Tab-separated table of C-alpha atoms in Angstrom:
chain	number	residue	atom	x	y	z
A	52	UNK	CA	-40.223	-6.580	-7.482
A	53	UNK	CA	-41.571	-4.236	-10.256
A	54	UNK	CA	-38.137	-3.154	-10.621
A	55	UNK	CA	-36.506	-6.383	-11.300
A	56	UNK	CA	-39.297	-7.260	-13.751
A	57	UNK	CA	-38.757	-4.014	-15.604
A	58	UNK	CA	-34.944	-4.743	-15.949
A	59	UNK	CA	-35.387	-8.443	-16.901
A	60	UNK	CA	-38.099	-8.211	-19.579
A	61	UNK	CA	-37.023	-4.725	-20.398
A	62	UNK	CA	-33.584	-6.003	-21.329
A	63	UNK	CA	-35.028	-9.069	-22.929
A	64	UNK	CA	-37.343	-6.964	-24.938
A	65	UNK	CA	-34.241	-4.973	-25.901
A	66	UNK	CA	-32.427	-8.287	-27.214
A	67	UNK	CA	-35.755	-9.356	-29.189
A	68	UNK	CA	-35.903	-5.881	-31.002
A	69	UNK	CA	-32.239	-6.092	-31.572
A	70	UNK	CA	-32.457	-9.726	-32.764
A	71	UNK	CA	-35.418	-8.762	-35.250
A	72	UNK	CA	-33.631	-5.471	-36.660
A	73	UNK	CA	-31.053	-6.457	-39.533
A	74	UNK	CA	-27.459	-6.038	-38.535
A	75	UNK	CA	-25.830	-2.767	-39.267
A	76	UNK	CA	-22.969	-3.562	-41.707
A	77	UNK	CA	-19.236	-3.183	-40.291
A	78	UNK	CA	-16.168	-2.160	-41.927
A	79	UNK	CA	-14.761	-5.554	-42.806
A	80	UNK	CA	-14.210	-6.181	-46.644
A	81	UNK	CA	-13.863	-8.641	-49.014
A	82	UNK	CA	-12.575	-9.021	-52.613
A	83	UNK	CA	-14.809	-10.841	-54.759
A	84	UNK	CA	-13.597	-12.260	-57.994
A	85	UNK	CA	-15.591	-11.164	-61.189
A	86	UNK	CA	-14.068	-12.207	-64.030
A	87	UNK	CA	-10.969	-11.192	-66.296
A	88	UNK	CA	-10.326	-7.814	-67.387
A	89	UNK	CA	-9.318	-8.538	-71.022
A	90	UNK	CA	-12.848	-10.145	-71.170
A	91	UNK	CA	-14.457	-6.425	-71.385
A	92	UNK	CA	-14.246	-4.050	-73.997
A	93	UNK	CA	-15.309	-0.229	-73.857
A	94	UNK	CA	-19.062	0.089	-73.635
A	95	UNK	CA	-19.682	-3.399	-72.742
A	96	UNK	CA	-21.696	-3.861	-69.408
A	97	UNK	CA	-22.335	-7.150	-67.198
A	98	UNK	CA	-24.306	-7.793	-64.290
A	99	UNK	CA	-22.985	-9.971	-61.523
A	100	UNK	CA	-24.589	-11.536	-58.136
A	101	UNK	CA	-22.642	-10.737	-55.131
A	102	UNK	CA	-22.549	-13.242	-52.047
A	103	UNK	CA	-24.788	-11.013	-50.643
A	104	UNK	CA	-27.443	-11.518	-52.956
A	105	UNK	CA	-27.022	-7.781	-54.455
A	106	UNK	CA	-26.603	-7.228	-58.237
A	107	UNK	CA	-23.673	-5.263	-59.244
A	108	UNK	CA	-23.349	-3.591	-62.923
A	109	UNK	CA	-19.993	-3.254	-64.190
A	110	UNK	CA	-19.421	-1.249	-67.049
A	111	UNK	CA	-15.903	-0.799	-68.892
A	112	UNK	CA	-15.071	2.594	-70.375
A	113	UNK	CA	-11.859	3.833	-72.021
A	114	UNK	CA	-8.955	5.428	-69.994
A	115	UNK	CA	-5.500	6.713	-70.756
A	116	UNK	CA	-4.141	6.240	-67.284
A	117	UNK	CA	-4.225	2.655	-67.069
A	118	UNK	CA	-2.170	0.257	-69.187
A	119	UNK	CA	-4.968	-1.791	-70.522
A	120	UNK	CA	-6.704	1.277	-71.662
A	121	UNK	CA	-9.772	0.163	-69.965
A	122	UNK	CA	-11.510	1.871	-66.791
A	123	UNK	CA	-14.293	0.090	-65.029
A	124	UNK	CA	-17.012	1.410	-62.966
A	125	UNK	CA	-19.372	-0.732	-60.857
A	126	UNK	CA	-23.155	0.327	-59.224
A	127	UNK	CA	-25.846	-1.617	-57.547
A	128	UNK	CA	-28.506	-2.336	-60.159
A	129	UNK	CA	-31.136	-1.403	-57.220
A	130	UNK	CA	-32.722	2.182	-58.293
A	131	UNK	CA	-32.842	3.951	-55.173
A	132	UNK	CA	-36.164	5.244	-55.697
A	133	UNK	CA	-38.242	2.099	-55.396
A	134	UNK	CA	-35.727	-0.739	-55.665
A	135	UNK	CA	-36.647	-1.868	-59.367
A	136	UNK	CA	-33.525	-3.012	-61.544
A	137	UNK	CA	-31.852	-0.282	-63.515
A	138	UNK	CA	-30.004	-1.269	-66.764
A	139	UNK	CA	-27.244	0.404	-68.679
A	140	UNK	CA	-27.942	1.974	-72.029
A	141	UNK	CA	-24.631	1.536	-74.011
A	142	UNK	CA	-25.529	4.204	-76.543
A	143	UNK	CA	-26.505	7.028	-73.797
A	144	UNK	CA	-23.804	6.091	-71.300
A	145	UNK	CA	-26.516	6.158	-68.849
A	146	UNK	CA	-28.446	3.882	-66.446
A	147	UNK	CA	-32.108	3.909	-66.994
A	148	UNK	CA	-34.869	2.490	-64.445
A	149	UNK	CA	-37.936	1.368	-66.308
A	150	UNK	CA	-40.335	1.432	-63.223
A	151	UNK	CA	-40.602	5.328	-63.332
A	152	UNK	CA	-38.378	6.691	-66.190
A	153	UNK	CA	-35.544	7.285	-63.772
A	154	UNK	CA	-32.149	8.232	-65.499
A	155	UNK	CA	-28.814	7.978	-63.868
A	156	UNK	CA	-25.484	9.411	-65.467
A	157	UNK	CA	-22.710	7.360	-66.025
A	158	UNK	CA	-20.998	8.414	-62.318
A	159	UNK	CA	-24.304	7.171	-60.984
A	160	UNK	CA	-26.266	10.416	-60.413
A	161	UNK	CA	-29.538	10.793	-60.911
A	162	UNK	CA	-30.012	13.154	-63.618
A	163	UNK	CA	-33.970	12.766	-64.685
A	164	UNK	CA	-37.163	11.464	-63.078
A	165	UNK	CA	-37.804	10.756	-59.576
A	166	UNK	CA	-34.255	9.680	-58.485
A	167	UNK	CA	-33.138	13.287	-59.769
A	168	UNK	CA	-36.132	15.340	-58.060
A	169	UNK	CA	-34.900	13.320	-54.776
A	170	UNK	CA	-31.362	13.954	-55.207
A	171	UNK	CA	-30.624	10.208	-55.319
A	172	UNK	CA	-27.422	8.298	-56.691
A	173	UNK	CA	-26.581	4.672	-57.655
A	174	UNK	CA	-24.862	2.924	-54.756
A	175	UNK	CA	-21.106	2.760	-56.128
A	176	UNK	CA	-19.023	-0.255	-55.687
A	177	UNK	CA	-15.095	-0.007	-55.546
A	178	UNK	CA	-13.630	-2.108	-58.226
A	179	UNK	CA	-10.123	-3.127	-58.343
A	180	UNK	CA	-8.053	-4.607	-61.351
A	181	UNK	CA	-5.265	-6.848	-60.147
A	182	UNK	CA	-3.235	-8.062	-63.075
A	183	UNK	CA	-5.626	-9.329	-65.493
A	184	UNK	CA	-8.366	-9.945	-62.763
A	185	UNK	CA	-11.366	-7.852	-61.910
A	186	UNK	CA	-12.644	-7.675	-58.324
A	187	UNK	CA	-15.356	-5.971	-56.449
A	188	UNK	CA	-14.528	-4.815	-52.995
A	189	UNK	CA	-17.643	-5.498	-50.754
A	190	UNK	CA	-18.591	-5.060	-47.562
A	191	UNK	CA	-19.204	-8.401	-45.413
A	192	UNK	CA	-20.029	-6.902	-41.878
B	82	UNK	CA	-56.634	11.072	-27.169
B	83	UNK	CA	-58.512	12.592	-24.334
B	84	UNK	CA	-60.288	15.056	-27.295
B	85	UNK	CA	-61.088	11.828	-29.362
B	86	UNK	CA	-62.310	9.561	-26.430
B	87	UNK	CA	-63.233	11.603	-23.283
B	88	UNK	CA	-61.924	9.737	-20.259
B	89	UNK	CA	-59.590	6.958	-21.837
B	90	UNK	CA	-59.964	4.599	-18.824
B	91	UNK	CA	-64.118	5.047	-18.738
B	92	UNK	CA	-64.209	4.632	-22.672
B	93	UNK	CA	-62.118	1.463	-22.408
B	94	UNK	CA	-64.315	0.247	-19.382
B	95	UNK	CA	-67.542	0.647	-21.031
B	96	UNK	CA	-66.543	-1.187	-24.396
B	97	UNK	CA	-64.528	-3.621	-22.539
B	98	UNK	CA	-66.500	-4.327	-19.365
B	99	UNK	CA	-64.747	-6.446	-16.755
B	100	UNK	CA	-66.422	-7.437	-13.480
B	101	UNK	CA	-63.984	-6.413	-11.192
B	102	UNK	CA	-65.152	-8.019	-7.933
B	103	UNK	CA	-65.416	-11.479	-9.892
B	104	UNK	CA	-61.952	-11.186	-10.962
B	105	UNK	CA	-60.607	-10.128	-7.643
B	106	UNK	CA	-62.738	-13.211	-6.104
B	107	UNK	CA	-61.003	-15.444	-8.702
B	108	UNK	CA	-57.473	-14.153	-8.189
B	109	UNK	CA	-57.711	-14.563	-4.283
B	110	UNK	CA	-59.131	-17.807	-4.158
B	111	UNK	CA	-57.506	-19.422	-0.980
B	112	UNK	CA	-54.855	-22.344	-1.756
B	113	UNK	CA	-53.672	-24.706	0.680
B	114	UNK	CA	-50.923	-23.618	2.984
B	115	UNK	CA	-48.138	-26.161	1.616
B	116	UNK	CA	-47.672	-24.253	-1.505
B	117	UNK	CA	-45.952	-21.506	0.701
B	118	UNK	CA	-42.899	-23.723	0.009
B	119	UNK	CA	-40.845	-23.045	-2.984
B	120	UNK	CA	-40.678	-26.649	-3.844
B	121	UNK	CA	-44.438	-26.582	-4.781
B	122	UNK	CA	-44.092	-24.091	-7.738
B	123	UNK	CA	-42.852	-26.592	-9.754
B	124	UNK	CA	-46.257	-26.959	-11.241
B	125	UNK	CA	-46.241	-23.423	-12.491
B	126	UNK	CA	-42.477	-23.572	-13.838
B	127	UNK	CA	-43.315	-25.618	-17.135
B	128	UNK	CA	-46.051	-22.948	-17.869
B	129	UNK	CA	-43.600	-20.242	-17.478
B	130	UNK	CA	-40.903	-22.095	-19.475
B	131	UNK	CA	-43.728	-22.685	-22.215
B	132	UNK	CA	-44.279	-18.932	-22.523
B	133	UNK	CA	-40.291	-18.440	-22.799
B	134	UNK	CA	-40.339	-21.139	-25.514
B	135	UNK	CA	-43.226	-19.489	-27.546
B	136	UNK	CA	-41.570	-16.277	-27.234
B	137	UNK	CA	-38.241	-17.215	-28.243
B	138	UNK	CA	-39.527	-19.785	-30.736
B	139	UNK	CA	-41.553	-17.006	-32.495
B	140	UNK	CA	-38.350	-14.755	-32.877
B	141	UNK	CA	-36.284	-17.621	-34.265
B	142	UNK	CA	-39.178	-18.139	-36.893
B	143	UNK	CA	-38.157	-14.785	-38.202
B	144	UNK	CA	-34.980	-16.019	-39.737
B	145	UNK	CA	-35.339	-20.035	-39.810
B	146	UNK	CA	-35.755	-21.518	-43.167
B	147	UNK	CA	-37.888	-24.703	-43.519
B	148	UNK	CA	-35.885	-26.194	-46.399
B	149	UNK	CA	-33.117	-28.902	-46.660
B	150	UNK	CA	-31.199	-26.750	-48.653
B	151	UNK	CA	-31.142	-23.550	-46.481
B	152	UNK	CA	-32.317	-25.010	-42.884
B	153	UNK	CA	-28.793	-25.542	-41.628
B	154	UNK	CA	-27.478	-22.311	-42.803
B	155	UNK	CA	-30.476	-20.330	-41.410
B	156	UNK	CA	-29.434	-21.796	-38.177
B	157	UNK	CA	-25.911	-21.374	-38.532
B	158	UNK	CA	-26.656	-17.427	-39.519
B	159	UNK	CA	-28.862	-17.175	-36.503
B	160	UNK	CA	-26.227	-18.498	-34.294
B	161	UNK	CA	-23.110	-16.646	-35.985
B	162	UNK	CA	-24.470	-13.412	-37.778
B	163	UNK	CA	-27.849	-12.210	-36.027
B	164	UNK	CA	-27.596	-9.900	-33.239
B	165	UNK	CA	-28.518	-11.959	-29.944
B	166	UNK	CA	-29.087	-14.916	-32.307
B	167	UNK	CA	-26.996	-17.418	-30.142
B	168	UNK	CA	-28.770	-16.281	-26.924
B	169	UNK	CA	-31.889	-16.456	-28.221
B	170	UNK	CA	-31.586	-20.097	-29.832
B	171	UNK	CA	-29.484	-21.328	-26.393
B	172	UNK	CA	-32.520	-19.927	-24.349
B	173	UNK	CA	-34.925	-21.705	-26.661
B	174	UNK	CA	-32.961	-24.885	-26.412
B	175	UNK	CA	-32.476	-24.653	-22.734
B	176	UNK	CA	-35.795	-23.915	-21.691
B	177	UNK	CA	-36.825	-26.808	-23.556
B	178	UNK	CA	-34.794	-28.998	-21.621
B	179	UNK	CA	-35.806	-27.132	-18.073
B	180	UNK	CA	-39.550	-27.234	-19.209
B	181	UNK	CA	-39.159	-31.374	-19.646
B	182	UNK	CA	-37.337	-31.528	-16.320
B	183	UNK	CA	-39.885	-29.463	-14.449
B	184	UNK	CA	-42.738	-31.644	-15.941
B	185	UNK	CA	-41.245	-34.780	-15.042
B	186	UNK	CA	-40.422	-33.512	-11.394
B	187	UNK	CA	-44.239	-32.156	-11.292
B	188	UNK	CA	-45.267	-35.385	-12.448
B	189	UNK	CA	-43.313	-37.222	-9.480
B	190	UNK	CA	-44.831	-35.171	-7.054
B	191	UNK	CA	-48.101	-35.710	-8.190
B	192	UNK	CA	-47.650	-39.390	-8.393
B	193	UNK	CA	-46.048	-39.781	-5.149
B	194	UNK	CA	-48.330	-37.567	-3.099
B	195	UNK	CA	-51.314	-39.554	-4.561
B	196	UNK	CA	-52.499	-36.176	-6.112
B	197	UNK	CA	-53.906	-37.965	-9.245
B	198	UNK	CA	-56.718	-39.869	-7.058
B	199	UNK	CA	-60.380	-38.860	-7.617
B	200	UNK	CA	-61.691	-36.754	-8.683
B	201	UNK	CA	-58.450	-35.736	-10.367
B	202	UNK	CA	-57.784	-38.488	-12.683
B	203	UNK	CA	-58.766	-36.697	-15.985
B	204	UNK	CA	-56.413	-33.954	-14.851
B	205	UNK	CA	-53.550	-36.720	-14.544
B	206	UNK	CA	-54.024	-37.615	-18.403
B	207	UNK	CA	-54.304	-34.153	-19.511
B	208	UNK	CA	-50.930	-33.795	-17.592
B	209	UNK	CA	-49.683	-36.941	-19.665
B	210	UNK	CA	-50.650	-35.364	-22.880
B	211	UNK	CA	-49.111	-32.298	-21.893
B	212	UNK	CA	-45.628	-34.302	-21.405
B	213	UNK	CA	-46.100	-36.223	-24.495
B	214	UNK	CA	-46.649	-32.908	-26.649
B	215	UNK	CA	-43.547	-31.663	-25.011
B	216	UNK	CA	-41.411	-34.562	-26.023
B	217	UNK	CA	-42.982	-34.294	-29.329
B	218	UNK	CA	-42.054	-30.743	-29.851
B	219	UNK	CA	-38.480	-31.401	-28.181
B	220	UNK	CA	-38.035	-33.857	-31.201
B	221	UNK	CA	-39.673	-31.900	-33.769
B	222	UNK	CA	-37.402	-28.892	-32.722
B	223	UNK	CA	-34.252	-30.935	-32.586
B	224	UNK	CA	-34.911	-32.273	-36.233
B	225	UNK	CA	-35.273	-28.901	-37.537
B	226	UNK	CA	-31.591	-28.198	-37.257
B	227	UNK	CA	-30.858	-30.453	-40.132
B	228	UNK	CA	-27.405	-31.108	-38.854
B	229	UNK	CA	-26.055	-34.713	-39.102
B	230	UNK	CA	-27.519	-36.021	-35.598
B	231	UNK	CA	-30.770	-34.517	-35.846
B	232	UNK	CA	-31.292	-35.552	-39.672
B	233	UNK	CA	-30.401	-39.092	-38.721
B	234	UNK	CA	-32.600	-38.850	-35.616
B	235	UNK	CA	-35.477	-37.879	-37.625
B	236	UNK	CA	-34.665	-40.748	-40.219
B	237	UNK	CA	-34.570	-43.288	-37.374
B	238	UNK	CA	-37.628	-42.070	-35.501
B	239	UNK	CA	-39.594	-42.513	-38.936
B	240	UNK	CA	-38.370	-46.062	-39.164
B	241	UNK	CA	-39.355	-46.747	-35.680
B	242	UNK	CA	-42.669	-45.507	-36.303
B	243	UNK	CA	-43.016	-48.200	-39.122
B	244	UNK	CA	-42.569	-50.818	-36.347
B	245	UNK	CA	-45.952	-49.863	-34.664
B	246	UNK	CA	-48.465	-52.894	-35.330
B	247	UNK	CA	-51.093	-52.739	-38.149
B	248	UNK	CA	-50.929	-48.730	-39.194
B	249	UNK	CA	-46.726	-48.364	-38.832
B	250	UNK	CA	-46.251	-47.958	-42.563
B	251	UNK	CA	-49.001	-45.455	-42.852
B	252	UNK	CA	-47.817	-43.500	-39.673
B	253	UNK	CA	-44.074	-43.329	-40.949
B	254	UNK	CA	-45.307	-42.472	-44.490
B	255	UNK	CA	-47.239	-39.647	-42.752
B	256	UNK	CA	-44.347	-38.389	-40.695
B	257	UNK	CA	-42.003	-38.348	-43.973
B	258	UNK	CA	-44.685	-37.090	-46.352
B	259	UNK	CA	-43.470	-39.941	-48.714
B	260	UNK	CA	-40.900	-42.431	-48.907
B	261	UNK	CA	-37.579	-40.623	-47.950
B	262	UNK	CA	-36.352	-38.051	-45.508
B	263	UNK	CA	-36.542	-34.663	-47.169
B	264	UNK	CA	-38.440	-31.433	-47.918
B	265	UNK	CA	-41.807	-32.970	-46.918
B	266	UNK	CA	-40.620	-34.253	-43.786
B	267	UNK	CA	-38.809	-31.008	-42.618
B	268	UNK	CA	-42.083	-29.337	-43.567
B	269	UNK	CA	-44.095	-31.329	-41.485
B	270	UNK	CA	-41.796	-31.281	-38.659
B	271	UNK	CA	-41.769	-27.734	-38.919
B	272	UNK	CA	-45.780	-27.409	-39.041
B	273	UNK	CA	-46.053	-29.646	-36.216
B	274	UNK	CA	-43.340	-27.740	-34.151
B	275	UNK	CA	-44.460	-24.287	-34.564
B	276	UNK	CA	-48.081	-24.721	-35.183
B	277	UNK	CA	-50.032	-27.870	-34.216
B	278	UNK	CA	-48.363	-29.152	-31.368
B	279	UNK	CA	-48.018	-25.601	-29.372
B	280	UNK	CA	-51.704	-25.232	-30.490
B	281	UNK	CA	-52.510	-28.416	-28.728
B	282	UNK	CA	-50.524	-27.441	-25.827
B	283	UNK	CA	-52.458	-24.316	-25.259
B	284	UNK	CA	-55.522	-26.267	-25.216
B	285	UNK	CA	-54.563	-28.959	-22.886
B	286	UNK	CA	-52.929	-26.348	-20.622
B	287	UNK	CA	-56.229	-24.488	-20.491
B	288	UNK	CA	-58.153	-27.681	-19.407
B	289	UNK	CA	-55.222	-28.428	-17.205
B	290	UNK	CA	-55.337	-25.134	-15.381
B	291	UNK	CA	-59.185	-25.253	-15.498
B	292	UNK	CA	-59.477	-28.705	-13.690
B	293	UNK	CA	-56.824	-27.626	-10.982
B	294	UNK	CA	-59.346	-24.455	-10.447
B	295	UNK	CA	-62.287	-26.573	-10.522
B	296	UNK	CA	-61.188	-29.449	-8.134
B	297	UNK	CA	-59.100	-27.035	-6.309
B	298	UNK	CA	-55.258	-27.698	-5.398
B	299	UNK	CA	-55.119	-31.312	-3.645
B	300	UNK	CA	-54.453	-31.189	0.187
B	301	UNK	CA	-51.223	-32.620	1.705
B	302	UNK	CA	-50.779	-34.527	4.668
B	303	UNK	CA	-52.553	-33.983	8.069
B	304	UNK	CA	-55.110	-31.066	8.117
B	305	UNK	CA	-53.798	-30.151	11.322
B	306	UNK	CA	-50.034	-29.640	10.297
B	307	UNK	CA	-48.475	-26.287	10.854
B	308	UNK	CA	-48.878	-25.242	7.249
B	309	UNK	CA	-52.338	-26.228	6.580
B	310	UNK	CA	-53.672	-22.543	6.925
B	311	UNK	CA	-54.797	-21.480	3.215
B	312	UNK	CA	-53.678	-18.318	1.779
B	313	UNK	CA	-54.711	-16.393	-1.286
B	314	UNK	CA	-53.566	-17.053	-4.634
B	315	UNK	CA	-53.181	-13.514	-5.555
B	316	UNK	CA	-50.757	-11.735	-4.641
B	317	UNK	CA	-48.920	-14.085	-2.334
B	318	UNK	CA	-48.521	-17.255	-4.361
B	319	UNK	CA	-48.580	-15.024	-7.556
B	320	UNK	CA	-45.512	-13.119	-6.436
B	321	UNK	CA	-43.794	-16.135	-5.659
B	322	UNK	CA	-44.287	-17.422	-9.196
B	323	UNK	CA	-42.912	-14.231	-10.689
B	324	UNK	CA	-40.074	-14.452	-8.474
B	325	UNK	CA	-39.366	-17.776	-9.906
B	326	UNK	CA	-39.775	-16.578	-13.286
B	327	UNK	CA	-36.896	-13.850	-12.889
B	328	UNK	CA	-34.626	-16.637	-11.212
B	329	UNK	CA	-35.289	-18.834	-14.159
B	330	UNK	CA	-34.514	-15.970	-16.429
B	331	UNK	CA	-31.126	-15.496	-14.778
B	332	UNK	CA	-30.439	-19.206	-14.772
B	333	UNK	CA	-31.320	-19.583	-18.535
B	334	UNK	CA	-29.235	-16.691	-19.221
B	335	UNK	CA	-26.214	-18.311	-17.256
B	336	UNK	CA	-26.852	-21.484	-19.230
B	337	UNK	CA	-27.153	-20.001	-22.566
B	338	UNK	CA	-23.852	-18.121	-21.843
B	339	UNK	CA	-21.838	-20.629	-20.520
B	340	UNK	CA	-23.157	-23.537	-22.865
B	341	UNK	CA	-24.400	-21.895	-25.998
B	342	UNK	CA	-26.433	-24.131	-28.247
B	343	UNK	CA	-23.957	-25.782	-30.775
B	344	UNK	CA	-24.157	-26.898	-34.527
B	345	UNK	CA	-22.883	-30.188	-35.537
B	346	UNK	CA	-22.195	-31.046	-39.110
B	347	UNK	CA	-24.653	-30.219	-41.979
B	348	UNK	CA	-26.925	-33.277	-42.746
B	349	UNK	CA	-25.609	-35.594	-45.129
B	350	UNK	CA	-28.104	-38.066	-46.573
B	351	UNK	CA	-25.364	-40.192	-48.056
B	352	UNK	CA	-23.311	-40.721	-44.785
B	353	UNK	CA	-24.673	-42.036	-41.244
B	354	UNK	CA	-22.542	-40.781	-38.531
B	355	UNK	CA	-20.719	-43.331	-36.325
B	356	UNK	CA	-22.955	-42.569	-33.224
B	357	UNK	CA	-26.468	-41.160	-33.476
B	358	UNK	CA	-28.135	-40.021	-30.417
B	359	UNK	CA	-31.640	-38.369	-29.569
B	360	UNK	CA	-31.888	-35.989	-27.109
B	361	UNK	CA	-31.302	-37.063	-23.517
B	362	UNK	CA	-34.997	-37.591	-22.782
B	363	UNK	CA	-35.343	-40.089	-25.285
B	364	UNK	CA	-32.155	-41.994	-24.103
B	365	UNK	CA	-34.348	-44.641	-22.146
B	366	UNK	CA	-36.570	-45.737	-25.446
B	367	UNK	CA	-33.199	-45.601	-27.449
B	368	UNK	CA	-31.709	-48.079	-25.205
B	369	UNK	CA	-35.044	-50.306	-25.054
B	370	UNK	CA	-34.971	-50.508	-28.644
B	371	UNK	CA	-31.445	-51.833	-28.664
B	372	UNK	CA	-32.392	-54.714	-26.256
B	373	UNK	CA	-34.863	-56.173	-28.292
B	374	UNK	CA	-36.413	-56.528	-31.705
B	375	UNK	CA	-38.238	-53.077	-32.879
B	376	UNK	CA	-41.651	-54.170	-32.959
B	377	UNK	CA	-41.584	-55.852	-29.237
B	378	UNK	CA	-39.841	-52.660	-28.174
B	379	UNK	CA	-42.276	-50.345	-29.679
B	380	UNK	CA	-45.295	-52.365	-28.276
B	381	UNK	CA	-43.975	-52.496	-24.852
B	382	UNK	CA	-43.055	-48.858	-24.748
B	383	UNK	CA	-46.668	-48.126	-25.784
B	384	UNK	CA	-48.173	-50.165	-23.163
B	385	UNK	CA	-45.798	-48.715	-20.433
B	386	UNK	CA	-46.990	-45.052	-21.665
B	387	UNK	CA	-50.620	-46.400	-21.554
B	388	UNK	CA	-49.944	-47.794	-18.149
B	389	UNK	CA	-48.500	-44.288	-16.839
B	390	UNK	CA	-51.583	-42.519	-18.538
B	391	UNK	CA	-54.323	-44.853	-17.242
B	392	UNK	CA	-52.796	-45.316	-13.848
B	393	UNK	CA	-55.249	-43.421	-11.838
B	394	UNK	CA	-58.166	-45.617	-13.163
B	395	UNK	CA	-56.286	-49.021	-12.329
B	396	UNK	CA	-54.993	-47.634	-8.918
B	397	UNK	CA	-58.744	-46.714	-8.248
B	398	UNK	CA	-59.875	-50.065	-8.838
B	399	UNK	CA	-57.005	-51.547	-7.005
B	400	UNK	CA	-57.871	-49.224	-4.151
B	401	UNK	CA	-61.542	-50.135	-4.381
B	402	UNK	CA	-60.810	-53.649	-3.039
B	403	UNK	CA	-57.914	-52.957	-1.027
B	404	UNK	CA	-58.491	-49.169	0.314
B	405	UNK	CA	-55.180	-49.118	2.229
B	406	UNK	CA	-53.120	-50.269	-0.697
B	407	UNK	CA	-50.448	-48.177	-1.369
B	408	UNK	CA	-49.090	-50.257	-4.755
B	409	UNK	CA	-48.681	-47.133	-6.437
B	410	UNK	CA	-45.505	-46.383	-4.535
B	411	UNK	CA	-44.060	-49.947	-5.655
B	412	UNK	CA	-45.112	-49.256	-9.296
B	413	UNK	CA	-43.857	-45.637	-9.243
B	414	UNK	CA	-40.650	-46.596	-7.681
B	415	UNK	CA	-40.068	-49.325	-10.143
B	416	UNK	CA	-40.889	-47.268	-13.075
B	417	UNK	CA	-38.480	-44.244	-11.975
B	418	UNK	CA	-35.673	-46.983	-11.334
B	419	UNK	CA	-36.316	-48.660	-14.743
B	420	UNK	CA	-36.323	-45.224	-16.762
B	421	UNK	CA	-33.432	-44.082	-14.665
B	422	UNK	CA	-31.335	-46.900	-15.304
B	423	UNK	CA	-32.114	-47.307	-19.005
B	424	UNK	CA	-30.960	-43.268	-19.322
B	425	UNK	CA	-28.115	-43.511	-17.544
B	426	UNK	CA	-26.999	-46.714	-19.584
B	427	UNK	CA	-27.406	-45.441	-22.773
B	428	UNK	CA	-25.737	-42.203	-21.648
B	429	UNK	CA	-22.672	-44.299	-20.545
B	430	UNK	CA	-22.748	-46.002	-23.606
B	431	UNK	CA	-22.682	-42.972	-25.577
B	432	UNK	CA	-19.807	-41.326	-23.585
B	433	UNK	CA	-17.649	-44.435	-24.516
């Protein structure tokens, strides 16, 4: 009887814990249309809200390797230190977190403040340019 | 721990004194022999299913969003995205159905064995209150999904309340929280479903169990029959209830896996579906409403419920004049046949 009770309600407790914990993201991805690449110019940065509710900072730079001469990079605007929102400083080509003066380089690496001390970096998003359309490739679980 | 508290068991006993002898005496109180039969556990079944409802309901509340804009999506997310979400939602739904079935069977048993008679009249009334609260929990829970059927079910229910004489409009306005079915009504349904109704049920259940203990379980049949020998509640009957709880968990899991809780179309306040229907336990009332004007239907339903609640008092008066009267069998039989007939009639109508 005790064994049956432990097995039944132990399993159910496991279900309850799994129910409460957020599901781990799987490997399925989806392209999310962000806008037209031609609407960007070098040094320009825009913030997009993704279907998941996360915010994505897209920054445009120059590139000799692409036909349009533009290169895009995308990072989550969530500071890995305590979750404040970072913004792009086009003059320094850096991302700045106002909460604890965290600074991230153009490739998302923490270079000053608490994120640098903890070796943290901004979460990068994979961006794709298809014709003139700019997409973010996001994980949908 | 041992360094801090000395002997932890002794530390706890001195801070939380329990009279072990009194506890044993309460637990091992003898109960009538007929409770050895499985069928007689039907009274404890709704109580166990109520615990299942509370546990699964608390978990579902972690994800449910009580807003007309997000309620449907949050239920869809529970079903489709959250781990074990569909299972828990199905367990919550099926345990509510089983709870109502078990309560009805328990009431039938109590009625037809005359267990509501003195001194247990008040406990019958408390039991009726528990049934009405359970039906209320069923209605409010069904409405929270905010799909087409439940939305229009809630709309119709609020309109039915308007047909209550004298205070009808005020009752409907109270349930709606205004003139239309929207955010205010959903908030009220949510508060009733997860707060007010369960709290009242816990209170009624405590009184119900206390009165069962105070009056003892009613004896059944001849005192010389083979199963009249009393036996202790703990561990004998308690273990029977535990075994039943394990079986119910298995049965609920089977139901949840074979018939998972579905999700209809999203609520649309601009379009009433062709057929709206309540849950099966309201079929009888729904059919009754179709047979006569709203106000007549609501008043007669109210009188019918009052008759059920007050039957022990009415029966007591009758038996005072005619001690051998078995009119309760005829009245109970007629009521069961009427309710079943209306329920089946409505079910057949909805199937066509």
